Amino acid sequence: MPKIRLLDEDTINKIAAGEVIERPASVVKELVENSIDAGAKRVLIEVTDGGKSLVKVTDDGCGIEPDDLTLAFQKHTTSKISEAVDLERISTLGFRGEALASIAAVSRSVEVYTKTEASQTGNRLDMAGGRTAEIKEAGCPRGTSIAVRDLFYNIPARRKHLRGSEAELVHITDLITEMAIVHHDISFELFTGRRTLFKSAASQSWDGVLLRVFGLKAVKSMVPLQAEGRGWRLCGVAGDPLTTRSSPDRIFIYVNGRAVSSKSLAAALREAYRNMIPVGRSPMAVVSMEISPDLVDVNVHPSKREIRLLREEEISGALQRAVSEALQAHGSAHPCEVPLPREPPAKAAIAPSGSNQRTLPLQICGEEEVEAPVTVDDKPQLKILGQVLDLYIVAEGEAGLMLIDQHAAAERIRFERLRELFCQRNIRQELAEPLAIDLSPSEQILMGSWEETLREIGFEIAPFGGNTYTVRAVPALGKRLESAEAVHDILRDLFSRGKVAPESMNRDDILKLLACKGSIKSGKVLEMDEMRRLLEDLYLCQDPLTCPHGRPVMIVIDQGQLERLFARR
């Protein structure tokens, strides 16, 4: 067994830095938090190559005293606390004294310009490889500017596992968006080269930032939240149950000005929407809580994202009640109901070759469907017995008892039809009326790289002004893509599952996602005719036995298996 040895200081610093600095967004977070703690009213963030080559944060805060400049980059040095008891009353975003030292340890160079209100001139500090190279007087305005270059140059394994520049840029944009909401009294600007990615003006309320993040329609439907108790109070806004998302990316929870991850608070928020929104959907909400520092433990993880609350059950319960009461007072609280069609819908057919008309290629069960010739010889002799668990079709065939997964079957049918239309360059479906969707700043970044791919699969999307984009055409998924919410969901899933770049997905993967979104789901009750049409279409597929993702569409239990189950043989 190797002998135990004391690590050298350089190795210790790199290990410690790895806990604090995970990616370029971590550098931005630590530097911007320092700017906020310094009383800044304007914060500029410049990044190059997704922050891997350059992160520069400039503020108009109080600046750093000349005598403190070199000390600030040593480990465990901070102006926020002075003794252990101070950890029980933390009121600043930073306090651990690790960030600047960690940043310097994993970057090729750090350049600092800073000036206090009382100083006649500013000062410049240059660091290389975590060590001070030079410090001298320099002309600069009041505040601090820190430029970090070549992050993880000395940790190749960490740098190799960073994502592409655009993906890292999305993380940074989401971070600044999150900070701008709760610190609405500060002006933030994020830019890369000549392109501004996010900009907010200092304001007495967060209305302007919310408008930028959520869009006008969502903000207009939000209801205010307010509650308080012994040692805490909360305020915020909650979205209408009719305006939901496919992911919880628009739930923002803050404690004492810090964006936090709290399972209990998030669960309380979701519980308030139970029986109001469909399963698998997520509400939109912003909750800002002011809690007495002695009731909060923020020293759980170096990232300071996780917290512990002393009276967690009381505060979580109050949040749930506040949201429920606000929704009820607004008149929005009602169970989600799906209306059933009173009459069978008319059928639509694929337009003949050469026609300019764009019609719907397939919509299974309750919507449009394509007429497909089915011959008696092609169809297996099946006797449909019914549906169980609102998911599986039960049928009897020559091979025995068959169980068919209705979602997997519909997904296979739709995938093969979409692939055929894609190969024929006929997948585009024009909308009778254009849709307007509001994209977040990070989604706007992704839209640029996905533009060509989206056009190939049938989308026609163009900027309209501000955060708004117009949608004039969509992939041929029928009525399932006739709402702005549905289009937004598809885009969000493409951006996330596609690993932020279209080249990371082949076209079949994209068509699989579209097929899944457009197919009937589990829990849908099917009439006998719907089940019959579904099975007829399934047996016209090239590969009817599996869904596009490789899961089985059906299983067959033959007579011998049944007899063994009942101990007949």
Coordinates of C-alpha atoms in Angstrom, one line a residue, residues 214-449:
F214 CA -41.7 35.0 -19.3
G215 CA -43.3 37.0 -22.1
L216 CA -46.3 39.4 -22.0
K217 CA -49.0 36.8 -22.1
A218 CA -47.6 34.8 -19.1
V219 CA -46.9 37.8 -17.0
K220 CA -50.4 39.2 -17.5
S221 CA -51.9 36.0 -16.2
M222 CA -49.6 35.8 -13.1
V223 CA -51.1 36.4 -9.6
P224 CA -49.2 38.0 -6.8
L225 CA -48.1 36.1 -3.7
Q226 CA -47.5 37.3 -0.2
A227 CA -47.2 35.7 3.3
E228 CA -45.2 36.2 6.4
G229 CA -44.4 34.5 9.7
R230 CA -42.1 34.8 12.7
G231 CA -38.7 35.5 11.2
W232 CA -39.6 35.3 7.6
R233 CA -41.8 36.7 4.8
L234 CA -42.3 35.9 1.1
C235 CA -43.5 37.6 -2.0
G236 CA -43.7 36.6 -5.6
V237 CA -45.9 35.7 -8.5
A238 CA -47.5 32.4 -9.6
G239 CA -48.5 31.6 -13.1
D240 CA -52.0 30.7 -14.3
P241 CA -52.6 26.9 -14.3
L242 CA -53.5 27.2 -18.0
T243 CA -50.0 28.5 -18.8
T244 CA -47.6 25.7 -18.1
R245 CA -44.3 24.3 -19.2
S246 CA -43.0 20.9 -20.1
S247 CA -40.0 21.4 -17.7
P248 CA -39.5 23.3 -14.4
D249 CA -37.1 25.7 -15.9
R250 CA -39.3 28.7 -15.2
I251 CA -39.6 28.2 -11.4
F252 CA -37.3 30.6 -9.6
I253 CA -36.9 30.4 -5.8
Y254 CA -34.8 32.9 -3.9
V255 CA -33.8 33.1 -0.2
N256 CA -32.3 36.4 1.0
G257 CA -31.5 37.4 -2.6
R258 CA -29.8 34.1 -3.4
A259 CA -31.1 31.6 -6.0
V260 CA -31.5 28.3 -4.3
S261 CA -32.3 24.7 -4.9
S262 CA -34.7 23.5 -2.2
K263 CA -36.6 20.2 -2.6
S264 CA -39.1 21.1 0.1
L265 CA -39.9 24.6 -1.3
A266 CA -40.2 23.3 -4.9
A267 CA -42.4 20.4 -3.7
A268 CA -44.7 22.9 -1.8
L269 CA -45.1 24.9 -5.0
R270 CA -45.9 21.9 -7.1
E271 CA -48.4 20.7 -4.5
A272 CA -50.3 23.9 -4.7
Y273 CA -50.9 23.2 -8.4
R274 CA -51.9 19.5 -7.9
N275 CA -55.2 18.7 -9.7
M276 CA -55.0 22.0 -11.6
I277 CA -52.4 21.2 -14.3
P278 CA -51.9 18.1 -16.3
V279 CA -49.5 15.4 -15.2
G280 CA -46.0 16.0 -16.6
R281 CA -46.5 19.8 -16.8
S282 CA -44.8 22.4 -14.7
P283 CA -46.1 25.8 -13.5
M284 CA -44.3 29.1 -13.8
A285 CA -43.5 31.0 -10.6
V286 CA -41.1 33.4 -8.9
V287 CA -40.8 33.2 -5.1
S288 CA -38.5 35.5 -3.1
M289 CA -38.2 34.8 0.6
E290 CA -36.6 37.0 3.2
I291 CA -35.7 34.7 6.1
S292 CA -33.8 35.6 9.3
P293 CA -30.2 34.4 8.7
D294 CA -30.2 32.3 11.9
L295 CA -33.0 30.2 10.3
V296 CA -31.0 29.4 7.2
D297 CA -27.9 27.4 6.7
V298 CA -26.2 28.3 3.4
N299 CA -22.9 26.7 4.2
V300 CA -24.0 23.3 2.8
H301 CA -22.0 23.2 -0.4
P302 CA -19.2 25.3 -1.9
S303 CA -21.5 26.5 -4.6
K304 CA -23.9 27.9 -2.0
R305 CA -26.9 26.8 -4.0
E306 CA -28.2 24.2 -1.5
I307 CA -29.7 25.5 1.8
R308 CA -31.2 24.1 4.9
L309 CA -34.1 25.8 6.7
L310 CA -34.6 25.5 10.4
R311 CA -38.4 25.7 10.3
E312 CA -38.7 24.0 6.9
E313 CA -42.1 22.4 7.4
E314 CA -43.7 25.7 8.6
I315 CA -42.2 27.8 5.7
S316 CA -43.0 25.2 3.0
G317 CA -46.6 24.9 4.2
A318 CA -47.0 28.6 4.2
L319 CA -45.7 28.8 0.6
Q320 CA -48.2 26.1 -0.5
R321 CA -51.1 27.9 1.1
A322 CA -50.0 31.3 -0.3
V323 CA -50.0 29.9 -3.8
S324 CA -53.3 28.0 -3.4
E325 CA -55.1 31.0 -2.0
A326 CA -53.7 33.4 -4.6
L327 CA -54.9 31.1 -7.4
Q328 CA -58.3 30.7 -5.8
A329 CA -58.7 34.4 -5.3
H330 CA -57.8 35.0 -8.9
G331 CA -60.5 32.5 -10.0
S332 CA -58.0 30.3 -11.8
A333 CA -58.1 27.2 -9.6
H334 CA -59.9 24.5 -11.5
P335 CA -59.2 20.9 -12.4
C336 CA -57.7 20.4 -15.9
E337 CA -60.3 19.0 -18.1
V338 CA -60.0 17.8 -21.7
P339 CA -63.2 18.2 -23.7
L340 CA -64.4 15.1 -25.6
P341 CA -65.4 15.6 -29.3
R342 CA -69.1 15.4 -29.8
E343 CA -68.9 14.3 -33.5
P344 CA -66.3 12.3 -35.4
P345 CA -63.8 14.6 -37.1
A346 CA -63.6 14.9 -40.8
K347 CA -60.7 12.9 -42.4
A348 CA -57.9 14.6 -44.3
A349 CA -55.8 13.2 -47.1
I350 CA -52.3 13.9 -48.2
A351 CA -52.2 16.4 -51.0
P352 CA -51.4 15.0 -54.4
S353 CA -47.8 15.5 -55.8
G354 CA -47.3 18.9 -57.2
S355 CA -50.0 20.5 -55.2
N356 CA -49.3 23.6 -53.1
Q357 CA -51.8 22.6 -50.4
R358 CA -50.3 21.4 -47.1
T359 CA -52.5 19.0 -45.3
L360 CA -52.1 16.8 -42.3
P361 CA -50.2 13.5 -42.8
L362 CA -51.6 11.6 -39.9
Q363 CA -53.4 12.2 -36.7
I364 CA -54.4 9.1 -34.8
C365 CA -57.5 8.6 -32.7
G366 CA -59.7 11.6 -32.3
E367 CA -58.0 13.8 -34.9
E368 CA -57.2 13.7 -38.6
E369 CA -55.9 10.5 -40.2
V370 CA -54.6 9.4 -43.5
E371 CA -56.5 7.0 -45.7
A372 CA -54.2 4.1 -46.4
P373 CA -55.2 1.1 -48.6
V374 CA -55.4 -2.1 -46.5
T375 CA -55.9 -5.4 -48.3
V376 CA -57.3 -8.5 -46.6
D377 CA -54.1 -10.4 -47.4
D378 CA -51.9 -7.8 -45.6
K379 CA -54.0 -7.7 -42.4
P380 CA -53.5 -10.3 -39.7
Q381 CA -56.7 -11.9 -38.6
L382 CA -57.2 -10.2 -35.2
K383 CA -60.1 -10.1 -32.9
I384 CA -59.9 -6.9 -30.7
L385 CA -61.1 -7.7 -27.2
G386 CA -60.7 -4.3 -25.6
Q387 CA -58.4 -2.0 -23.7
V388 CA -56.8 -2.4 -20.3
L389 CA -55.2 0.3 -18.0
D390 CA -56.0 2.9 -20.7
L391 CA -52.8 1.9 -22.4
Y392 CA -52.8 -1.6 -23.8
I393 CA -55.0 -3.0 -26.5
V394 CA -55.9 -6.6 -26.0
A395 CA -56.5 -8.7 -29.1
E396 CA -56.7 -12.4 -30.1
G397 CA -54.8 -13.6 -33.1
E398 CA -53.6 -16.8 -34.7
A399 CA -50.4 -16.7 -32.5
G400 CA -52.3 -16.3 -29.3
L401 CA -53.2 -13.4 -26.9
M402 CA -51.7 -10.1 -27.9
L403 CA -51.0 -7.0 -25.8
I404 CA -50.3 -3.8 -27.8
D405 CA -48.9 -0.6 -26.3
Q406 CA -51.1 2.1 -27.9
H407 CA -48.5 4.9 -27.5
A408 CA -45.6 2.8 -28.9
A409 CA -47.8 1.7 -31.8
A410 CA -48.9 5.3 -32.6
E411 CA -45.3 6.4 -32.3
R412 CA -44.1 3.8 -34.8
I413 CA -46.8 4.8 -37.3
R414 CA -46.1 8.5 -37.0
F415 CA -42.4 8.1 -37.2
E416 CA -42.5 6.1 -40.4
R417 CA -45.0 8.6 -41.9
L418 CA -42.8 11.6 -40.9
R419 CA -39.7 10.0 -42.2
E420 CA -41.4 9.4 -45.6
L421 CA -42.6 13.0 -45.7
F422 CA -39.1 14.2 -44.8
C423 CA -37.5 12.2 -47.6
Q424 CA -40.1 13.6 -50.0
R425 CA -39.4 17.1 -48.7
N426 CA -43.1 17.4 -48.0
I427 CA -43.0 17.6 -44.2
R428 CA -43.8 21.3 -43.9
Q429 CA -47.3 22.3 -42.8
E430 CA -48.3 26.0 -43.2
L431 CA -50.4 27.5 -40.4
A432 CA -53.7 29.2 -41.3
E433 CA -52.7 32.0 -38.8
P434 CA -49.1 32.6 -37.6
L435 CA -48.3 31.9 -34.0
A436 CA -46.4 34.2 -31.7
I437 CA -44.0 32.6 -29.1
D438 CA -41.8 34.3 -26.5
L439 CA -38.3 32.8 -26.2
S440 CA -36.0 33.3 -23.2
P441 CA -32.5 34.8 -23.8
S442 CA -30.9 31.4 -23.7
E443 CA -33.4 29.9 -26.1
Q444 CA -32.7 32.8 -28.5
I445 CA -29.0 31.8 -28.5
L446 CA -29.9 28.2 -29.4
M447 CA -32.4 29.3 -32.1
G448 CA -29.5 30.7 -34.1
S449 CA -27.7 27.4 -34.4

